[in-house]
N, CA, C and O of each residue as an XYZ file, in Angstrom:
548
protein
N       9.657      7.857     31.315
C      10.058      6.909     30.311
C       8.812      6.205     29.770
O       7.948      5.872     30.582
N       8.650      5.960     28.511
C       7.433      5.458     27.472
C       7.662      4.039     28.050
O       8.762      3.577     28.351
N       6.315      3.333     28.176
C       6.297      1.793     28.670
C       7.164      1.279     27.454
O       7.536      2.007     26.533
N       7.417      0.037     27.558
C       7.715     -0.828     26.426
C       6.797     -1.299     26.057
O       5.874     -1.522     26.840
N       6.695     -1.701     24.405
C       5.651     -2.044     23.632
C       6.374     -3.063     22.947
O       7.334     -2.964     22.182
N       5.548     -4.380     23.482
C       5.909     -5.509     22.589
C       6.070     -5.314     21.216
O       5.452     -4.551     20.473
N       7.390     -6.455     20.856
C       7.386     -6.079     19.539
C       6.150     -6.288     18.237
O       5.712     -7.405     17.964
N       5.805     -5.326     17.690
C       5.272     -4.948     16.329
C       5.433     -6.132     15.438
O       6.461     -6.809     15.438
N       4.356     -6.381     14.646
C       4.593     -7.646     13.716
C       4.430     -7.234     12.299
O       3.641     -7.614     11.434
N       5.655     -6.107     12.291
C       5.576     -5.786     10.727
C       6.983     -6.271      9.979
O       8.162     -6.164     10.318
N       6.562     -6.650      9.216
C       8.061     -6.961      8.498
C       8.599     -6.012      7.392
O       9.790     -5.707      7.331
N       7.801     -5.629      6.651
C       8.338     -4.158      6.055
C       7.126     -3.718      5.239
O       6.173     -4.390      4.844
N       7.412     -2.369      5.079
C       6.848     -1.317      4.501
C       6.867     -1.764      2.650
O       7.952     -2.090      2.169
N       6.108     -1.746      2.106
C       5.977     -2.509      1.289
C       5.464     -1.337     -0.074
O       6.134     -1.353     -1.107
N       4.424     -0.505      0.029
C       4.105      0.426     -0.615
C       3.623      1.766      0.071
O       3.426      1.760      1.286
N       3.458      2.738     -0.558
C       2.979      3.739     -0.498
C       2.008      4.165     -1.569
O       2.152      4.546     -2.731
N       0.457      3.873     -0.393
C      -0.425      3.886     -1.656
C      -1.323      5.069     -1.569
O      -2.305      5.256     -0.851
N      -0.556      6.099     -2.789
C      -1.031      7.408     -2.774
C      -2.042      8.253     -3.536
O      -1.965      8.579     -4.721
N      -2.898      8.522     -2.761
C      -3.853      9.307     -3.756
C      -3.562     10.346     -4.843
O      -2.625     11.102     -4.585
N      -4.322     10.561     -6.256
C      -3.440     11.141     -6.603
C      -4.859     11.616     -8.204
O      -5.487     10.953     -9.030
N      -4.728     13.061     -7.859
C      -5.930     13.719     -9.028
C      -5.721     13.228    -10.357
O      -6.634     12.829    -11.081
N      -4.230     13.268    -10.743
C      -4.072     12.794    -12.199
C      -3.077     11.861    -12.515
O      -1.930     12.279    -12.675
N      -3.466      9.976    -12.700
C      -2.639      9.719    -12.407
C      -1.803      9.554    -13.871
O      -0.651      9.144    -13.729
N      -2.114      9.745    -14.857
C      -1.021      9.581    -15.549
C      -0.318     10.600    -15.807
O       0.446     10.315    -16.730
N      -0.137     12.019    -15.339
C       0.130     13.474    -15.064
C       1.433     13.098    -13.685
O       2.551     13.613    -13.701
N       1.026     12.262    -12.750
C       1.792     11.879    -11.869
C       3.126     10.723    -12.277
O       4.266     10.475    -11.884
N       2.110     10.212    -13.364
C       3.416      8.801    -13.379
C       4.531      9.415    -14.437
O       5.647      8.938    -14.642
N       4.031     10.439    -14.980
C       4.949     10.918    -15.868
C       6.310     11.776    -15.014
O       7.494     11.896    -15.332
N       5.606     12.233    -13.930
C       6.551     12.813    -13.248
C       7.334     11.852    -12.404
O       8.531     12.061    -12.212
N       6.854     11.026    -11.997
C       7.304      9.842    -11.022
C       8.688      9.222    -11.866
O       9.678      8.748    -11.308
N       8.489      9.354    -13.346
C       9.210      8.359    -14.125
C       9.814      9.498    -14.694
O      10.897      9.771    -14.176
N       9.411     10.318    -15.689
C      10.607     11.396    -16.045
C      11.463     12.565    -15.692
O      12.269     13.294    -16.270
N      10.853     12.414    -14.277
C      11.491     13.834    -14.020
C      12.312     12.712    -12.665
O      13.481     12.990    -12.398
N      11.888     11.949    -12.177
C      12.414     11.602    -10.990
C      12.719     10.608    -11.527
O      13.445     10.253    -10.598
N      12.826      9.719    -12.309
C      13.253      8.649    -13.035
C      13.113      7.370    -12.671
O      13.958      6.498    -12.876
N      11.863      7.187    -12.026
C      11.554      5.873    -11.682
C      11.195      4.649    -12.533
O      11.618      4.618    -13.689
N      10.539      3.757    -12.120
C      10.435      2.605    -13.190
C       8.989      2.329    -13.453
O       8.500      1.500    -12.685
N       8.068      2.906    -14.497
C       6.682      2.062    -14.092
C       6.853      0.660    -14.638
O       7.370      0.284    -15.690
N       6.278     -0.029    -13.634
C       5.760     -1.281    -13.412
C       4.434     -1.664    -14.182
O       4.478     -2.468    -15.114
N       3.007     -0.949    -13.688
C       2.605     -0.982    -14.433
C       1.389     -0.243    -14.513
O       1.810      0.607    -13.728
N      -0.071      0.283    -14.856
C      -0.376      1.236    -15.632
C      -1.905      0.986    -15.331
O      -2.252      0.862    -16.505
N      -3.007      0.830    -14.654
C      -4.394     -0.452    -14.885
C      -5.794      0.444    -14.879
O      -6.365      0.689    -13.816
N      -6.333      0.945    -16.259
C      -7.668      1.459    -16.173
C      -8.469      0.547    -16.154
O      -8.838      0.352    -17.312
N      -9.048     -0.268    -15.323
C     -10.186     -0.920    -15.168
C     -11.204     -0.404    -14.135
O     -10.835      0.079    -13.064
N     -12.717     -0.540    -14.549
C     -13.735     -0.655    -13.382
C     -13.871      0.553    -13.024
O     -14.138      0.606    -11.823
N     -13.802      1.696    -13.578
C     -13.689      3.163    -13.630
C     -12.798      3.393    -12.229
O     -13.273      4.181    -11.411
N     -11.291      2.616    -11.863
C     -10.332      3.049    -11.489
C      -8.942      2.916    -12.061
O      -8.456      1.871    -12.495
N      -8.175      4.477    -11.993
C      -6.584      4.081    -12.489
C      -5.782      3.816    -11.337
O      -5.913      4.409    -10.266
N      -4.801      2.757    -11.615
C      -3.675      2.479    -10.176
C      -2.094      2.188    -11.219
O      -2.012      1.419    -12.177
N      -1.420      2.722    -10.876
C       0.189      2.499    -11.532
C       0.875      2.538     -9.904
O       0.752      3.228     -8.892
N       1.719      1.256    -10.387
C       3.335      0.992     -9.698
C       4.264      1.740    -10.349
O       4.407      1.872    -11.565
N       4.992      2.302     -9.306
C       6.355      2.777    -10.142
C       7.245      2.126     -8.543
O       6.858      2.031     -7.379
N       8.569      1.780     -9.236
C       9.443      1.560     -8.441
C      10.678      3.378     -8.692
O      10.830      4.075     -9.696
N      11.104      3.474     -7.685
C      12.136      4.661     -7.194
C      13.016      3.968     -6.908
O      13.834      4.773     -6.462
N      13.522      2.855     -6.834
C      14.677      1.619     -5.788
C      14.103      0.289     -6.124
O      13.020     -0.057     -6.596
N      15.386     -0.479     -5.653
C      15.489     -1.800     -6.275
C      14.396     -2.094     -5.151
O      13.551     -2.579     -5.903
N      13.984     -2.132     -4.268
C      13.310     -2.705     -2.978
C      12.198     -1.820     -2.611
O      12.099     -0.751     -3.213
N      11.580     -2.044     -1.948
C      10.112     -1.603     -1.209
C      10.787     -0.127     -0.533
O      11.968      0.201     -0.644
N       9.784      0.604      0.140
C       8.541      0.640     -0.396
C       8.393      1.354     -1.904
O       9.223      2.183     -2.277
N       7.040      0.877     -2.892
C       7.358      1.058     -4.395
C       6.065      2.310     -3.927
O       5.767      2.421     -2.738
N       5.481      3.059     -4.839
C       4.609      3.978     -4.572
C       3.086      3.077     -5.940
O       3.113      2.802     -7.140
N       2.125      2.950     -4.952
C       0.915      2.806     -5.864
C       0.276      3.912     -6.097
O      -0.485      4.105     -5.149
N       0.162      5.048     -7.163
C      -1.043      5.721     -7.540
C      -1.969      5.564     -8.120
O      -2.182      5.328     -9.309
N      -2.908      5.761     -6.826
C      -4.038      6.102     -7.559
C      -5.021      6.886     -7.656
O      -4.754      8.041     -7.320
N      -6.530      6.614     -8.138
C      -7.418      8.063     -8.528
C      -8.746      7.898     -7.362
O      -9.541      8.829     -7.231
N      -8.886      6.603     -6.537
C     -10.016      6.058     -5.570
C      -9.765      6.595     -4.454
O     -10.828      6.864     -3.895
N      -8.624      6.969     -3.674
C      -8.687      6.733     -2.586
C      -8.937      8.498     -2.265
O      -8.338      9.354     -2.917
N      -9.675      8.747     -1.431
C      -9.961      9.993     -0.488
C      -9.105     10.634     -0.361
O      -8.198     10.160     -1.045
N      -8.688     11.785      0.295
C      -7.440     13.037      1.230
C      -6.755     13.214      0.529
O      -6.877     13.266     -0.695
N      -5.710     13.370      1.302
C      -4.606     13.266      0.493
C      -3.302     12.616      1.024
O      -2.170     12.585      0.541
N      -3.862     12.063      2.271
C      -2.433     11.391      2.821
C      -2.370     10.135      2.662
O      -3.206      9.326      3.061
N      -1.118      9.841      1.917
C      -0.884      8.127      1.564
C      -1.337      7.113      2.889
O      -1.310      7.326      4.101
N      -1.717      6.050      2.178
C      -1.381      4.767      2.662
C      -0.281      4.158      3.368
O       0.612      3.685      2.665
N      -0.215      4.110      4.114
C       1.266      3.178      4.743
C       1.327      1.453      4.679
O       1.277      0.831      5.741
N       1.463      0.553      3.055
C       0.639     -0.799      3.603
C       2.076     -1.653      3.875
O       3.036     -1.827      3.124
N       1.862     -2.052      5.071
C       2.841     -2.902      5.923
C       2.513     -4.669      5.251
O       1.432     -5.053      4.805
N       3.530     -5.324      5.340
C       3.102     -6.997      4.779
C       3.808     -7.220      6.578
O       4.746     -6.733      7.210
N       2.540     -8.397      6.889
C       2.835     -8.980      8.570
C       2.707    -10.210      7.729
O       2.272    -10.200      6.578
N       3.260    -11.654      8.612
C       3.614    -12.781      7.945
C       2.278    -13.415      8.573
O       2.058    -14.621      8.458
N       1.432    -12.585      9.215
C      -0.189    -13.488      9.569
C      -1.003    -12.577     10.196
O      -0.959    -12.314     11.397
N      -2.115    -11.856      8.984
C      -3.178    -10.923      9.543
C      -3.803    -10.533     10.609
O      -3.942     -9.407     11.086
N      -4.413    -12.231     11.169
C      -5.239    -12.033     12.450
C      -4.077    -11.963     13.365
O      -4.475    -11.296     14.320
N      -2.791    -12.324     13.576
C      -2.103    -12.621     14.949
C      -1.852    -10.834     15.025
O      -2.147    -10.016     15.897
N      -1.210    -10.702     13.759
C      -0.978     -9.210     13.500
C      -1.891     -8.500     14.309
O      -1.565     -7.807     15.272
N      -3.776     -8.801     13.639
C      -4.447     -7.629     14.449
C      -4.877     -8.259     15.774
O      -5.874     -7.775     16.310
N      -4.320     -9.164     16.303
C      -4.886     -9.299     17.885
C      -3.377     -8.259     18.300
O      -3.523     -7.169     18.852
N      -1.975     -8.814     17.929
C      -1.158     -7.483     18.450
C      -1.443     -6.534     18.712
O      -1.426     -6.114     19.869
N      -1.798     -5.892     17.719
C      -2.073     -4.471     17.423
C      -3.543     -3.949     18.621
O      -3.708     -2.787     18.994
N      -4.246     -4.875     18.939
C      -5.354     -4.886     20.011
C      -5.061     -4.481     20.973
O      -5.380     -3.441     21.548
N      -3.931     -5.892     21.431
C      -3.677     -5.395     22.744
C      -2.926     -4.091     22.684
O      -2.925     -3.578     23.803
N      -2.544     -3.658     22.151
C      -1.345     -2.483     22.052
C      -2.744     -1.062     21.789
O      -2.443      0.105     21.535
N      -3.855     -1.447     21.899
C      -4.995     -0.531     21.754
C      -5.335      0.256     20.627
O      -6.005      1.288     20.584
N      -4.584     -0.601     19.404
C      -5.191     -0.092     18.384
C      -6.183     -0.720     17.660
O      -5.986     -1.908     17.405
N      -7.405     -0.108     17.189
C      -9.142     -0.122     16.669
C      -8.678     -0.586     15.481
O      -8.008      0.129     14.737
N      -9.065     -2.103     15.135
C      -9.512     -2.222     13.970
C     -10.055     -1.395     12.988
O     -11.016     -0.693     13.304
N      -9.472     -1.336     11.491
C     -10.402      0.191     10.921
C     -11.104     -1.345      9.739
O     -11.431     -2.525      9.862
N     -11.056     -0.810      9.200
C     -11.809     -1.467      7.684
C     -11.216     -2.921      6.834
O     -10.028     -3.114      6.575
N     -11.791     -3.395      6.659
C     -11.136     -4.958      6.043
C     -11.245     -4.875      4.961
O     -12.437     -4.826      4.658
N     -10.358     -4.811      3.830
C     -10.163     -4.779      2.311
C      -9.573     -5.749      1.844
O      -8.954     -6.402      2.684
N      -9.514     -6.180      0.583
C      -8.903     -7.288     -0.577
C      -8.291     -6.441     -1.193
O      -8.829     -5.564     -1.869
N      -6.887     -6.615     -1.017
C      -5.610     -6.045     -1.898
C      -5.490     -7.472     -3.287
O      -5.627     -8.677     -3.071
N      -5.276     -6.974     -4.299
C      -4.918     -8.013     -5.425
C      -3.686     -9.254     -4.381
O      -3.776    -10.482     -4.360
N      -2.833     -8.543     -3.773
C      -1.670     -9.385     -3.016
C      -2.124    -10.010     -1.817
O      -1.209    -10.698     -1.364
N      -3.446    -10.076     -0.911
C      -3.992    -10.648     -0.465
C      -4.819     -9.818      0.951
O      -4.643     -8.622      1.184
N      -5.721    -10.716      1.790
C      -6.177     -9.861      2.722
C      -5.895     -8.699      3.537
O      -5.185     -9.231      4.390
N      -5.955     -7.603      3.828
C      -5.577     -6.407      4.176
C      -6.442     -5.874      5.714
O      -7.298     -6.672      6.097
N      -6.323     -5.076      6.251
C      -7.529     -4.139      7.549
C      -6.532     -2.692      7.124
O      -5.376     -2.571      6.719
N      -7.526     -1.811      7.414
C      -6.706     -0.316      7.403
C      -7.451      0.428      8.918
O      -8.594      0.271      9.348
N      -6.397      1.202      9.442
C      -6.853      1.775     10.173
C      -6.015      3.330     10.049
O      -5.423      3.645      9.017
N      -6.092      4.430     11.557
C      -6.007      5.126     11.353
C      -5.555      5.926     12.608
O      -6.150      5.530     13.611
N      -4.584      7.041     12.871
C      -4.360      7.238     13.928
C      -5.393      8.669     14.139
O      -6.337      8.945     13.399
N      -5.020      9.336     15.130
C      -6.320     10.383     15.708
C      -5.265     11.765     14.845
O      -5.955     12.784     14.831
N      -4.389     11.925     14.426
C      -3.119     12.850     13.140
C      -3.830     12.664     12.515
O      -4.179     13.751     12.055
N      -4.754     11.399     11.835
C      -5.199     11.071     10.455
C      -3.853     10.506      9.682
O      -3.886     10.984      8.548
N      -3.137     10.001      9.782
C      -2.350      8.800      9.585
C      -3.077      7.559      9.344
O      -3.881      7.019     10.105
N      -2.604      7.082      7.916
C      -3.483      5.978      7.332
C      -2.014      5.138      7.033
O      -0.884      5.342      6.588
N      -3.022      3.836      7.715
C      -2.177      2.683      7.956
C      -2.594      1.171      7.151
O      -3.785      0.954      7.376
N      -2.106      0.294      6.465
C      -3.029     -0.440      6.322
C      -1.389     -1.810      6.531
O      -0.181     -1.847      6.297
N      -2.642     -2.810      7.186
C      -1.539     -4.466      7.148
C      -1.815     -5.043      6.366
O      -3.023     -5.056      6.128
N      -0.846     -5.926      5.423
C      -2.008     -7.024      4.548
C      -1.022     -8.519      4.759
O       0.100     -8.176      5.132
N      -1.095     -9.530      4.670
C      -0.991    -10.496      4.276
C      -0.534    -11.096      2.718
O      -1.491    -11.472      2.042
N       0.786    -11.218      2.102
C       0.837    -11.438      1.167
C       0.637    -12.521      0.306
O       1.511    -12.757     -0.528
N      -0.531    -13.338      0.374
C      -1.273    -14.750      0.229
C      -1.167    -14.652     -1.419
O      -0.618    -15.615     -1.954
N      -1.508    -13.879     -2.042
C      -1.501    -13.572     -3.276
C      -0.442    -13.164     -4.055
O      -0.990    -13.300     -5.148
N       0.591    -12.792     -4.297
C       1.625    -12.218     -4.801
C       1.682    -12.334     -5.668
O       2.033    -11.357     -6.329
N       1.352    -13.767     -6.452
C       1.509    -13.823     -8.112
C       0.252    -12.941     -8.945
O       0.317    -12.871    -10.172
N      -0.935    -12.251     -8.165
C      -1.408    -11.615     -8.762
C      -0.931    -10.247     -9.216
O      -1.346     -9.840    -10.301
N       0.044     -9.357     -8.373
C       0.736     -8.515     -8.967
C       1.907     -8.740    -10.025
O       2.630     -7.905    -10.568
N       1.873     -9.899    -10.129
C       3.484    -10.230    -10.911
C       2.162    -10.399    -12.438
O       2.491    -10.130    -13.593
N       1.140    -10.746    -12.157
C       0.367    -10.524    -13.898
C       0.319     -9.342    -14.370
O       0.215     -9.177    -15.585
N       0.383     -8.360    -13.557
C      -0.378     -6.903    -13.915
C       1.204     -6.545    -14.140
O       1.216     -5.652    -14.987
N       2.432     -6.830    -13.779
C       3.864     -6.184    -14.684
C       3.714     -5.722    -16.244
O       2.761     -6.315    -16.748
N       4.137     -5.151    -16.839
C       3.732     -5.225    -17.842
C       2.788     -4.420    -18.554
O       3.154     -3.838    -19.576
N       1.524     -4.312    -18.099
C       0.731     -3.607    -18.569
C      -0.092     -2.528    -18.291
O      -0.785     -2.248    -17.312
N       0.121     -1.984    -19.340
C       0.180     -0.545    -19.781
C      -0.727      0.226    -20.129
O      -0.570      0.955    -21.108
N      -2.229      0.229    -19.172
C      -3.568      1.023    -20.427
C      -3.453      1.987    -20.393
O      -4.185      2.563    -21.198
N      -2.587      2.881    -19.579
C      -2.330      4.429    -20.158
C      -1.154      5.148    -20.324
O      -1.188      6.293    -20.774
């Protein structure tokens, strides 16, 4: 029998943030063939990233053209980063990388599958509610 593992301090699955060669080739499919909703659309800083929602609720899918492999993101929202990653410590998982999500502080890590994980903190939220809307491609 698997030990027990204190409970996990995730509260939900929030996006799926997927790499992706072409993303407006993708959002077209995301939205017309599968009929999702884009949200919204952002060529800046020589990167593209689009929201599309599939469902009224999480997780929404972020594509984009930055990120490496090809296996999505898993980004979890915990209601407090550091308590989150001392959990996740004792439970023996390695800190991977500390990033700034527009929605607020983030760490990504990674399992030994190559499973990409990331937690963030949603401190920011009204910064995704600006980017609704718009559309640079």
């Amino acid at each position: 029998m698997a030990p027990r593992v204190a409970r996990l301090p995730f509260l939900s699955l929030d996006y799926l943030y997927t790499p992706s060669r072409d993303v407006a080739k993708d959002v077209k499919f995301f939205t017309d063939v599968l009929g999702g909703r884009l949200v919204f659309a952002i060529d800046a800083m020589g990167t593209r990233v689009a929201k599309v929602e599939l469902a009224e609720g999480p997780p929404h899918i972020l594509l984009t053209d930055h990120l490496e492999g090809d296996r999505p993101i898993l980004v979890y929202r915990v209601a407090g980063l550091e308590k989150a990653v001392s959990r996740l410590n004792k439970n023996g998982w390695k800190r991977g990388r500390t990033v700034e999500l527009p929605v607020g502080p983030a760490f990504t890590l990674s399992s030994g599958g190559g499973h990409r994980i990331a937690l963030y903190e949603a401190s920011r939220s009204f910064v995704e509610k600006g980017f609704e809307g718009r559309f640079d491609f």
